[in-house]
XYZ file of C-alpha atoms in Angstrom:
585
model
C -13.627 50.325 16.433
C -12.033 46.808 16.018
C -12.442 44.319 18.814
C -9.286 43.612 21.152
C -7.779 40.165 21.118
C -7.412 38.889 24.780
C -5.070 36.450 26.047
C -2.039 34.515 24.147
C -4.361 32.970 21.889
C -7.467 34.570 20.223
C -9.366 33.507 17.616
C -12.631 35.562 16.175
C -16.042 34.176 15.398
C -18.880 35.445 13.724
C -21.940 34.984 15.910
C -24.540 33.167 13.385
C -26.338 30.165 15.098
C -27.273 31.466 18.583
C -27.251 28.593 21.140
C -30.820 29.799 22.161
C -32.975 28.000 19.683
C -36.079 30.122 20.455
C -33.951 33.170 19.147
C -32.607 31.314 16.409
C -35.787 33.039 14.460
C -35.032 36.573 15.087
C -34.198 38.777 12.397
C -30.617 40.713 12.114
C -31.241 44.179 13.776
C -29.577 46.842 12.111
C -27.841 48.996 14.648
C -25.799 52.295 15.096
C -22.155 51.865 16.578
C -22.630 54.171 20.035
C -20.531 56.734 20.333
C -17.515 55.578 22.565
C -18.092 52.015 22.661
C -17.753 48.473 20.343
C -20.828 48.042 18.435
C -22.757 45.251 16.838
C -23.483 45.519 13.426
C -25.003 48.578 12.063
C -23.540 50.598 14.915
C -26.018 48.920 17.023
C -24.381 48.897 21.162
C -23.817 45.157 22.861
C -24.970 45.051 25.996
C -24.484 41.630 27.145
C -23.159 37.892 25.867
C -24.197 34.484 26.986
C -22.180 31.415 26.639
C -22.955 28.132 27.001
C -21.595 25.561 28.800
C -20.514 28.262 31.474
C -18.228 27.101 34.137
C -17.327 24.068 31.652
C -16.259 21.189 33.175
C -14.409 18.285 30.993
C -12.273 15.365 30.862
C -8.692 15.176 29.963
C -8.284 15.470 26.015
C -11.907 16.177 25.690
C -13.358 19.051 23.865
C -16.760 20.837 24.448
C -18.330 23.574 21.855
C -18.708 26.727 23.060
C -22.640 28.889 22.098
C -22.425 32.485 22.110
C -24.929 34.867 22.057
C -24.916 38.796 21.845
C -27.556 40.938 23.303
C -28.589 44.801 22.867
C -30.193 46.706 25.705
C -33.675 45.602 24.966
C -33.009 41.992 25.567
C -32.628 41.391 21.672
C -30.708 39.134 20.319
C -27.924 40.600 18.050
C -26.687 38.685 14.834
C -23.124 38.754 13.431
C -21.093 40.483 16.279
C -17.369 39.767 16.053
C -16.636 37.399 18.576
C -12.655 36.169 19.881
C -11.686 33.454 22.498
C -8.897 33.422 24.343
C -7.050 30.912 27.210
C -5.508 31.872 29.848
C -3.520 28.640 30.227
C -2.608 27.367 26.737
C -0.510 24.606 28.671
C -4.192 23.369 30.113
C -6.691 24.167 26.812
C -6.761 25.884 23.374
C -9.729 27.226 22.078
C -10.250 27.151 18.291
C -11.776 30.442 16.611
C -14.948 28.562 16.167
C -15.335 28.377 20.114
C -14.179 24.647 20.627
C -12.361 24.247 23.828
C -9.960 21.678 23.884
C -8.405 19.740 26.731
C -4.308 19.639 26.475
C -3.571 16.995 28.631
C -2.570 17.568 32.180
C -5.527 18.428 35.018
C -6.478 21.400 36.629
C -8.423 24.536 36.953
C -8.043 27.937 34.116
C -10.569 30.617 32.417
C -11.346 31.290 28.968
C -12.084 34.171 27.895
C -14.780 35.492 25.626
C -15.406 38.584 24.170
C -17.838 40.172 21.852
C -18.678 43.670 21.043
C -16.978 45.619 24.055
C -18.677 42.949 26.404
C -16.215 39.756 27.674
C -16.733 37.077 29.713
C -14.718 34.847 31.917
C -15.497 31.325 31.607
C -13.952 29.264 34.004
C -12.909 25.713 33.101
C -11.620 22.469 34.869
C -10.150 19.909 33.403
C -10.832 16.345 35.806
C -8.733 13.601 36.032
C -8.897 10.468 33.607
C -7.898 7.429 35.780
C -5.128 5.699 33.120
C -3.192 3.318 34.884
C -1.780 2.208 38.964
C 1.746 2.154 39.490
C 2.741 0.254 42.327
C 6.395 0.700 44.145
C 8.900 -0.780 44.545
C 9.604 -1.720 40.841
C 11.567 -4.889 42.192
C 9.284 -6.519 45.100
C 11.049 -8.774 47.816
C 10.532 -9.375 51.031
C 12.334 -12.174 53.192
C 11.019 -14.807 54.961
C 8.772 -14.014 57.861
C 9.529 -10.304 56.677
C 7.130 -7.665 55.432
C 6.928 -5.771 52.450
C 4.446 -2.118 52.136
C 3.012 -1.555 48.571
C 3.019 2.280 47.610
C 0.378 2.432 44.922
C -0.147 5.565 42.467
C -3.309 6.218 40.426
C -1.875 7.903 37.447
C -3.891 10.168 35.042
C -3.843 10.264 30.864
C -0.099 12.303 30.796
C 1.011 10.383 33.779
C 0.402 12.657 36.646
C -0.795 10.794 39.849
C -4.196 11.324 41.287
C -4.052 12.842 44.768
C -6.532 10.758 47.187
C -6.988 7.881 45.357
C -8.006 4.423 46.863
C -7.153 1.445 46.838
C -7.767 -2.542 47.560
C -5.443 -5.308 47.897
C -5.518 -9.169 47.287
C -3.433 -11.812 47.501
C -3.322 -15.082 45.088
C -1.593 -17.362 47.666
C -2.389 -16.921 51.513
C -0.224 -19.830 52.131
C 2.613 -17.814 50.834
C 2.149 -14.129 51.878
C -0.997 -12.167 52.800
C -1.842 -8.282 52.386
C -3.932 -6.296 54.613
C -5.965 -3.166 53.346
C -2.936 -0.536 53.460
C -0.943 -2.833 50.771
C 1.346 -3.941 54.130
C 2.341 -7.965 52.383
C 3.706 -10.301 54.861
C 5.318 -13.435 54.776
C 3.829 -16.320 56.018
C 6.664 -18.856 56.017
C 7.460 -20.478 52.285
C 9.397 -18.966 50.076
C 7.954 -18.315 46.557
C 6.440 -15.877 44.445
C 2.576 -14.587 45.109
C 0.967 -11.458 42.860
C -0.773 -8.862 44.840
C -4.007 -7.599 42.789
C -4.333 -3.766 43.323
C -7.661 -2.073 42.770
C -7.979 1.722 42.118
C -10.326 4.213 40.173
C -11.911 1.682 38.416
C -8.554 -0.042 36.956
C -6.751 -3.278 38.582
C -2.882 -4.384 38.064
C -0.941 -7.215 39.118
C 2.287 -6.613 40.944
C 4.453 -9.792 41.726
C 5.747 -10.026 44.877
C 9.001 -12.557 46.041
C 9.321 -14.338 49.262
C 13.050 -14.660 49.250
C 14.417 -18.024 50.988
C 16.919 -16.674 53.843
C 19.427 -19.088 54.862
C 19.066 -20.069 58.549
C 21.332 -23.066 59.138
C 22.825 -26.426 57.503
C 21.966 -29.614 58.238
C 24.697 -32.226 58.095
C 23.716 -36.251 58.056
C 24.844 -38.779 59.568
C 25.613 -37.055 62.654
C 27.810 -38.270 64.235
C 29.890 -40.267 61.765
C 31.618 -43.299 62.138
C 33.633 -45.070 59.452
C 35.803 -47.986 59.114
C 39.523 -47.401 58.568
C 39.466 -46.700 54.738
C 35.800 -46.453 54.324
C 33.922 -43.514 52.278
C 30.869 -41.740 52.818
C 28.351 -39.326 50.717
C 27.397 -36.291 53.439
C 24.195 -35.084 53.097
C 24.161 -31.430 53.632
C 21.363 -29.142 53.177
C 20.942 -25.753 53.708
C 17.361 -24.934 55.464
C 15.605 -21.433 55.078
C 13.984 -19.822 58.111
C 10.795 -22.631 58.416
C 13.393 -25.293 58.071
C 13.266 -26.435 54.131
C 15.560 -27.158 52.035
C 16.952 -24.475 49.598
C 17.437 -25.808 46.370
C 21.211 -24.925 44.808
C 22.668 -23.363 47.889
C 26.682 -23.351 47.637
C 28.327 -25.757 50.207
C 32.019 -25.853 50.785
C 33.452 -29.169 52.732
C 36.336 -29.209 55.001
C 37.921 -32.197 57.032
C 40.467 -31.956 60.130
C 42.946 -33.356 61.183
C 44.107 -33.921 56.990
C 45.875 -37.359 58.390
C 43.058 -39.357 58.860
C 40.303 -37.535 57.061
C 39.926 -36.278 53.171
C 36.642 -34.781 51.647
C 35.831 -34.123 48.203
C 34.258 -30.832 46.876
C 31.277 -32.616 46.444
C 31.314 -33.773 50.132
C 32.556 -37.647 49.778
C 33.970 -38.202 53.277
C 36.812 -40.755 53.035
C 38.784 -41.961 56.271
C 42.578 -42.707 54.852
C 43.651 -45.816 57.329
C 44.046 -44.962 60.596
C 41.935 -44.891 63.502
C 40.874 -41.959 65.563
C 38.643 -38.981 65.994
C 37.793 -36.006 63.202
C 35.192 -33.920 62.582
C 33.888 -32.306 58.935
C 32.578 -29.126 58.439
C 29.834 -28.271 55.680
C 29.716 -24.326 54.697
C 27.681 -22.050 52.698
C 27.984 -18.263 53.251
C 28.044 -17.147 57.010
C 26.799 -20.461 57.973
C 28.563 -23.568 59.172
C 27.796 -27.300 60.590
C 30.277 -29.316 62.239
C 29.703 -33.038 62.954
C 32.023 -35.179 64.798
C 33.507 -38.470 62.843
C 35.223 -41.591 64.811
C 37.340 -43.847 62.585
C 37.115 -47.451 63.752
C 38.785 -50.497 62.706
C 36.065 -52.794 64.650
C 33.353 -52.686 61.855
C 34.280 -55.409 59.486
C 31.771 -58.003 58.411
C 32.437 -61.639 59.863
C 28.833 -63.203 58.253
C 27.364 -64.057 61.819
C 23.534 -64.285 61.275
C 21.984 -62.230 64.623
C 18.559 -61.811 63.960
C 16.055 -63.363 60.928
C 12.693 -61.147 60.744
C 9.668 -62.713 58.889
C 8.113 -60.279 56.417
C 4.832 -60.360 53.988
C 5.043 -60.107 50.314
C 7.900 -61.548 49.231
C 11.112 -59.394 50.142
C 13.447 -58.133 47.143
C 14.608 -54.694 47.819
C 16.468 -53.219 50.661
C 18.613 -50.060 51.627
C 19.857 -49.385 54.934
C 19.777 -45.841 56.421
C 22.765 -44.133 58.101
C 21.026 -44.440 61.741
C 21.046 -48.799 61.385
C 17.001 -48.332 59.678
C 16.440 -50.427 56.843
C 13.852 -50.276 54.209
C 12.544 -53.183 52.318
C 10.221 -53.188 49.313
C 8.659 -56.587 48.377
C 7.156 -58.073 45.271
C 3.867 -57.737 46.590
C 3.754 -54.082 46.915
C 4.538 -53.463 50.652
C 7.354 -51.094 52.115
C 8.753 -52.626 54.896
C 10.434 -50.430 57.808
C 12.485 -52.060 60.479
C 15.733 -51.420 62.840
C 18.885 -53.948 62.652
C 18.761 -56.278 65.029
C 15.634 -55.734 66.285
C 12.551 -57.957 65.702
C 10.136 -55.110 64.821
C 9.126 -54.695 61.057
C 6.283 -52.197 59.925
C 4.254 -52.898 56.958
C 2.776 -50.315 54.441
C 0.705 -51.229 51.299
C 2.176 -48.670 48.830
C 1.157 -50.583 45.017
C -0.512 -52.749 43.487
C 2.862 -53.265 41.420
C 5.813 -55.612 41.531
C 8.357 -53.748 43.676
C 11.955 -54.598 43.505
C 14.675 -51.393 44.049
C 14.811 -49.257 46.766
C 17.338 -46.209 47.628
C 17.484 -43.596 50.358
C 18.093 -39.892 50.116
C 20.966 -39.089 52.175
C 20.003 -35.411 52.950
C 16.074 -35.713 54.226
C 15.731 -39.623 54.623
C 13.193 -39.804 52.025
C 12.678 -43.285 50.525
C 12.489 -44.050 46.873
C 11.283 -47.449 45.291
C 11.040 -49.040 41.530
C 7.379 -50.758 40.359
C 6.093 -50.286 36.778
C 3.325 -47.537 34.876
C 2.139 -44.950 36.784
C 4.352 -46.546 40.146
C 7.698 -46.802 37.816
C 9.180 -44.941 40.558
C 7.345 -43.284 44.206
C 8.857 -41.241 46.590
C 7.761 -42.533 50.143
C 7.608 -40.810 53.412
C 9.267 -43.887 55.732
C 7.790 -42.496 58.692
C 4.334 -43.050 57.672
C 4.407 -45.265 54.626
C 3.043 -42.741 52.447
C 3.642 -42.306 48.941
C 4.247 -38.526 48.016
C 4.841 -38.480 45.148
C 5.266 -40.991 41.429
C 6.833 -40.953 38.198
C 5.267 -42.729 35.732
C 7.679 -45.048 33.765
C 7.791 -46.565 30.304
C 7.882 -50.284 31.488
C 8.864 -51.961 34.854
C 11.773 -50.353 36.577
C 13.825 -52.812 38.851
C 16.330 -50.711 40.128
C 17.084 -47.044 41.711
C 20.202 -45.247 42.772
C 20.494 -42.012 43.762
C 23.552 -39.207 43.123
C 25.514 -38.466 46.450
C 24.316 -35.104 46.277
C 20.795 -36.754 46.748
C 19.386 -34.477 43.548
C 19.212 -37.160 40.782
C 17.860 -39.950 40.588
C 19.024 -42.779 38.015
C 16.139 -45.398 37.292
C 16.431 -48.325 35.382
C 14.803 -51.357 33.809
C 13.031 -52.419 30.455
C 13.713 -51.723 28.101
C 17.332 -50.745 28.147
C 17.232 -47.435 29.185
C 18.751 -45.112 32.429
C 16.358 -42.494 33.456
C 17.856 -39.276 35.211
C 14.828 -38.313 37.374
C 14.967 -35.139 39.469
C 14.304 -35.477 43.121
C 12.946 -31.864 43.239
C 10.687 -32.191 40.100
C 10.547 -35.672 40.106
C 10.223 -35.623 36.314
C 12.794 -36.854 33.992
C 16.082 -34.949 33.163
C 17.210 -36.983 30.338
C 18.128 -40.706 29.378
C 20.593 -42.947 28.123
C 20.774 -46.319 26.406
C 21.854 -48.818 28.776
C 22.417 -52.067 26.167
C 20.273 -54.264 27.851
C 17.283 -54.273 30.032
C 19.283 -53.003 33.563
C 19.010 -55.504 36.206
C 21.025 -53.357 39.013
C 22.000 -49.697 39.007
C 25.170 -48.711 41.190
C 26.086 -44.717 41.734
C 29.655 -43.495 41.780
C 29.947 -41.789 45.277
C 32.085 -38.976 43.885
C 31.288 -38.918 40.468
C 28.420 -37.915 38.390
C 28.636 -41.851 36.808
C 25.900 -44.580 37.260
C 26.856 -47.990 36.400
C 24.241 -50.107 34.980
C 24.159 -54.071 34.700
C 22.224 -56.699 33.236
C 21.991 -59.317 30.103
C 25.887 -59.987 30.539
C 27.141 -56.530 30.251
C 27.789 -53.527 32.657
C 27.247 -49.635 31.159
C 29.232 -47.021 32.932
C 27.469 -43.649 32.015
C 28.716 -40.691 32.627
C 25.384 -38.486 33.533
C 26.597 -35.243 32.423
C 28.677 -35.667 29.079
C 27.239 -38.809 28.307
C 30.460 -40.583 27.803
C 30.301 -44.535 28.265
C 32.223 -47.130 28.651
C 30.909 -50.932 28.494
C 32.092 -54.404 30.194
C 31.702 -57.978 29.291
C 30.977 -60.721 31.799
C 28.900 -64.168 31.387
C 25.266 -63.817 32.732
C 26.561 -60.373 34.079
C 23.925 -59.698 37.107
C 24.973 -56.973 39.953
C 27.937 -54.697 40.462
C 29.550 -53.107 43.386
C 32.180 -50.335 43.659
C 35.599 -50.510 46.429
C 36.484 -47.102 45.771
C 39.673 -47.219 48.237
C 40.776 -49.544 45.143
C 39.061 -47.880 42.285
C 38.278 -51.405 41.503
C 34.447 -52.396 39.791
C 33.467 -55.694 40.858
C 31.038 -57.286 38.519
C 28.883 -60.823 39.547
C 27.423 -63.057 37.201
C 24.762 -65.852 37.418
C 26.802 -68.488 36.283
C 29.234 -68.666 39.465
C 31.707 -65.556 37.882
C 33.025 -62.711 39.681
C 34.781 -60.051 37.608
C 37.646 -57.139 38.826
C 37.789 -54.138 36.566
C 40.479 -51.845 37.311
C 38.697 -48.450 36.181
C 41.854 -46.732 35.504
C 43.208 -48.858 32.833
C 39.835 -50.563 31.941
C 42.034 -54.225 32.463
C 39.070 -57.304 33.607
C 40.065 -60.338 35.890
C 37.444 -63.398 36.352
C 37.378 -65.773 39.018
C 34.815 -68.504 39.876
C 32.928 -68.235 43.318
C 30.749 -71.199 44.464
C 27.901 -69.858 43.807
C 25.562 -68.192 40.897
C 25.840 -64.619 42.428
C 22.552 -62.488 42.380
C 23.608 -58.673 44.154
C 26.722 -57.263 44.930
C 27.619 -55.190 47.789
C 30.654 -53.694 49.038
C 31.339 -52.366 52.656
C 32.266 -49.057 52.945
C 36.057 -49.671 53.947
C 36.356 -51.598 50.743
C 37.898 -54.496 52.846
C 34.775 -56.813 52.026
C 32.126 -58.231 49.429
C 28.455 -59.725 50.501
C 27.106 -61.760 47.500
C 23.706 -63.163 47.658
C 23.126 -66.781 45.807
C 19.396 -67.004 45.284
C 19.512 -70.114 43.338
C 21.239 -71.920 46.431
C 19.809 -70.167 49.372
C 23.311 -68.516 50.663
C 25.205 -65.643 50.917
C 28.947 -65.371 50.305
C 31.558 -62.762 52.813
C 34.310 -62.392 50.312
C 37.804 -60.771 50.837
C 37.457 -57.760 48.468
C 41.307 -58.125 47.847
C 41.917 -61.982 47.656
C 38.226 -62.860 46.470
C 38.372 -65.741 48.586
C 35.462 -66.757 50.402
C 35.356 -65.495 53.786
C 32.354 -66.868 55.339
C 29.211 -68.787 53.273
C 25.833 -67.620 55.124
C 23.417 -70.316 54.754
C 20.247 -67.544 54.311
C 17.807 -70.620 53.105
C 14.919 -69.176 50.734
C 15.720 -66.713 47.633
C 18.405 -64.189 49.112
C 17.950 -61.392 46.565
C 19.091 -57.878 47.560
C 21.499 -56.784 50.364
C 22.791 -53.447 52.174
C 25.913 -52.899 54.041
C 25.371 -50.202 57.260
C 27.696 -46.886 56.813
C 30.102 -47.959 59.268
C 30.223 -51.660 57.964
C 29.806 -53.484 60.892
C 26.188 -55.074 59.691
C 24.328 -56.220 56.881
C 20.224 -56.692 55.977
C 19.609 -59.729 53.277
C 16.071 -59.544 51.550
C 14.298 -63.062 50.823
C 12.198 -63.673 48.115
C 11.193 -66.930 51.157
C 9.275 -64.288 53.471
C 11.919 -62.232 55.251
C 15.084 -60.511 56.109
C 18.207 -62.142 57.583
C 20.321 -59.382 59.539
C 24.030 -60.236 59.197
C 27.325 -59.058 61.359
């Protein structure tokens, strides 16, 4: 009788090499087929068959050889009986004619079958697990500020298939920025940023990145309030802050100014009061949020050159900017940063660098203070409530002056050699450059405009930051410039006793002599006056910005060098190289 194929699958195998090594020995038994039953060879009955491994147990994609041996009813082993294998599951194993039984893929629990002489056995297999790789949902991981986020991790197998009851451990690489507890729940600490979660399973680790998404809370909108002179103009500093109060980089802010007869604003939020006095208010939007902020137009701020208070100061003032709250901020050759309040006596002294310090500008968003020295100090950003430097740019050579974009987010840094720096406030690293013609004395910023005029070495640069475009002016000794922008009119002083007008629409230059080698240039915001300091004489000249007559001459005494008008134009702050600052209504 011929043996009967079992399953979906057989195959047939000789038995020749007996798993059983101490039967290996054991001569072929010549036996007579019984009458009614499969025989072994020579008619000889089967009785039983062992096979080894039996259960079997292996991994995905693994094979194991199966040893069968046939046996009559004396215990004796029989050679060469017939032998077929089948699987019950072909989608789990195969199993080859020789006996090899071979994992598919997928996991999970089957039989094979094997069968020999009449006599078959059931052998049952299971195919385990092979930990491949951890999944971890969602594909796209965000939380929001002060939010929380739960990880759903998956243990998956060789054909992708997770692994029920699989564990799992959780770490974060920034605590400061989110933490995870031991279920995978990530939550937001404050910042927003980006942290990756390490996930540990089944002897395998991934990385999932996780974002902390900045969620606008509210905008902040300096000064507040705002008062301006009659046809004065002023940069806003708007911000919008995420849920822990910082600044979100890039955030879309729409201006708008009421009533439209006595207030215009720009898109990029230059405030301009158009002649008459009274009361406004601007409004600064981005999405569902919105500032307002009162503004009072006054005619009573204009400059009459009354000296009201003189404040002696260390290290040999150069530098000043003035703050929209009346603060002013002095640097001095020395290396001190000098903090005081107009018309006050008080002054506070920092020692910030061991450099020559001569330019100083303020951010108009978060009051931050930035001031010019040379090498590794070429340019610091200083905390003015504690003197502090936070942070430096190194420069190429000594930088004597810094302006900064109304927007507050560039910075535009020159000195020698005859180069402007754009220097990100953000990154405080350098954007890009452009030649300047000449080593750049003083640096001026367009309030409206992305345009930085640069002077020095008897010329003045205007640059246009973005295209690059220039155009380039002429003057004798050419010093410090200053920009009436009710006008559109560049003024331009020189050393020799010169003051240039440049009419920027058609380009077209008028001199006139002033008394006085002029040093800086400063116009008040209302464009109705011009404060020229005279270091070589010890005075300071209040100019008519329309006439160019001499106003007032303000007998400063020492080395006037630097001044600063106030936002609403109704004072002034003089640095002296002599050993202080003269305070000027």
């Amino acid at each position: 009788m011929g043996v009967k194929h079992l399953g979906v699958s057989p195959f047939t195998h000789s038995i020749r090499n007996p798993v059983i090594r101490r039967l290996r020995a054991v001569a072929t038994v010549s036996l007579l087929a019984a009458c009614g039953g499969e025989s072994g060879p020579n008619g000889t009955d089967v009785a039983s068959i062992v096979v080894t491994p039996n259960p079997i147990a292996l991994m995905q994609q693994a094979s194991v050889q199966l040893q069968v041996a046939a046996f009559n009813e004396d215990g004796a082993l029989l050679a060469g009986v017939p032998v077929t294998f089948a699987s019950d599951e072909l989608e789990l194993v195969t199993v080859s004619n020789a006996g090899v039984v071979q994992s598919v893929g997928p996991a999970g629990s089957t039989s094979v079958t094997v069968r020999a002489g009449g006599k078959s056995v059931d052998i049952p297999v299971t195919v385990g697990a092979t930990g491949s790789s951890i999944t971890v949902l969602p594909a796209q991981a965000s939380l929001p500020q002060l939010g929380t986020l739960q990880l759903d991790p998956a243990l998956l197998d060789l054909v992708g298939t997770e692994i029920a009851g699989a564990t799992f451990t959780f770490a974060t690489t920034d605590p400061q920025i989110a933490i995870v507890n031991g279920a995978g729940l990530v939550t937001s600490i404050g910042p927003a940023g980006e942290v990756v979660i390490t996930v540990t399973g089944g002897g395998l680790t991934t990385q999932k990145a996780v974002t902390v998404e900045a969620t606008p809370t509210s905008i902040l909108l300096n000064p507040n309030p705002i008062l301006l002179g009659r046809t004065s103009s002023l940069a806003l500093g708007a911000q919008v802050l995420d849920a822990i109060g910082s600044p979100i980089a890039g955030a879309a802010i729409t201006y708008s100014a009421e009533p439209a007869s006595l207030l215009s604003v720009t898109t990029s939020g230059v405030l301009s009061s158009l002649g008459t006095p009274g009361s406004g208010s601007v409004t600064a939007t981005s999405g569902a949020l919105a500032t307002t902020v009162p503004v009072t137009i006054s005619d009573a701020a204009t400059l009459t050159g009354t000296i009201v208070r003189t404040v002696e100061a260390t290290g040999a003032p150069y530098g000043v900017a003035l703050g929209s709250g009346g603060t002013y901020y002095g640097v001095a050759l020395a290396g001190q940063f000098h903090v005081g309040d107009f018309g006050a006596q008080n002054l506070t002294v920092h020692e910030v660098s061991g450099t020559v310090m001569t330019g100083v500008a303020v951010h108009p968003n978060n009051g931050l203070v930035y001031a010019t020295g040379s090498a590794t100090d070429g340019l610091m950003e200083i905390n003015p409530a504690t003197g502090s430097v936070l942070r430096r740019w190194t420069a190429p050579d000594q930088m004597y002056d810094v302006a900064i974009s109304p927007d507050g987010t560039q910075l535009y840094v020159g000195g020698s050699p005859d180069r402007v720096y754009v220097v990100s406030t953000a990154t405080m690293s350098s954007l890009k450059d452009f030649q300047a013609g000449g080593s750049v004395v003083h640096l001026l910023a367009h309030p409206s405009q992305p345009v930085v005029y640069a002077s020095g070495q008897g010329i003045v640069r205007e640059i246009n930051v973005q295209s690059g475009a220039h155009r380039t002016f002429t003057h004798p000794a050419a010093q410090a410039t200053a920009l009436a922008i009710a006008g559109n009119r560049l003024y331009i002083g020189g050393e020799v006793g010169h003051l240039a007008v440049v009419d920027l629409a058609s380009g077209v230059t008028t001199t006139v002599e002033v008394p006085c080698p002029i040093y800086d240039l400063v116009a008040a915001p209302d464009g109705q006056r011009l404060l020229s300091t005279c270091s070589g004489t010890g005075t300071a000249l209040l100019l008519d910005a329309s006439t160019l007559e001499v106003v007032k001459t303000i007998a400063t005494g020492g080395g006037p060098r630097r001044a600063a008008i106030k936002v609403d134009g109704s004072g002034a702050v003089i640095a002296n190289e002599g050993g202080w600052y003269t305070h000027v209504e």
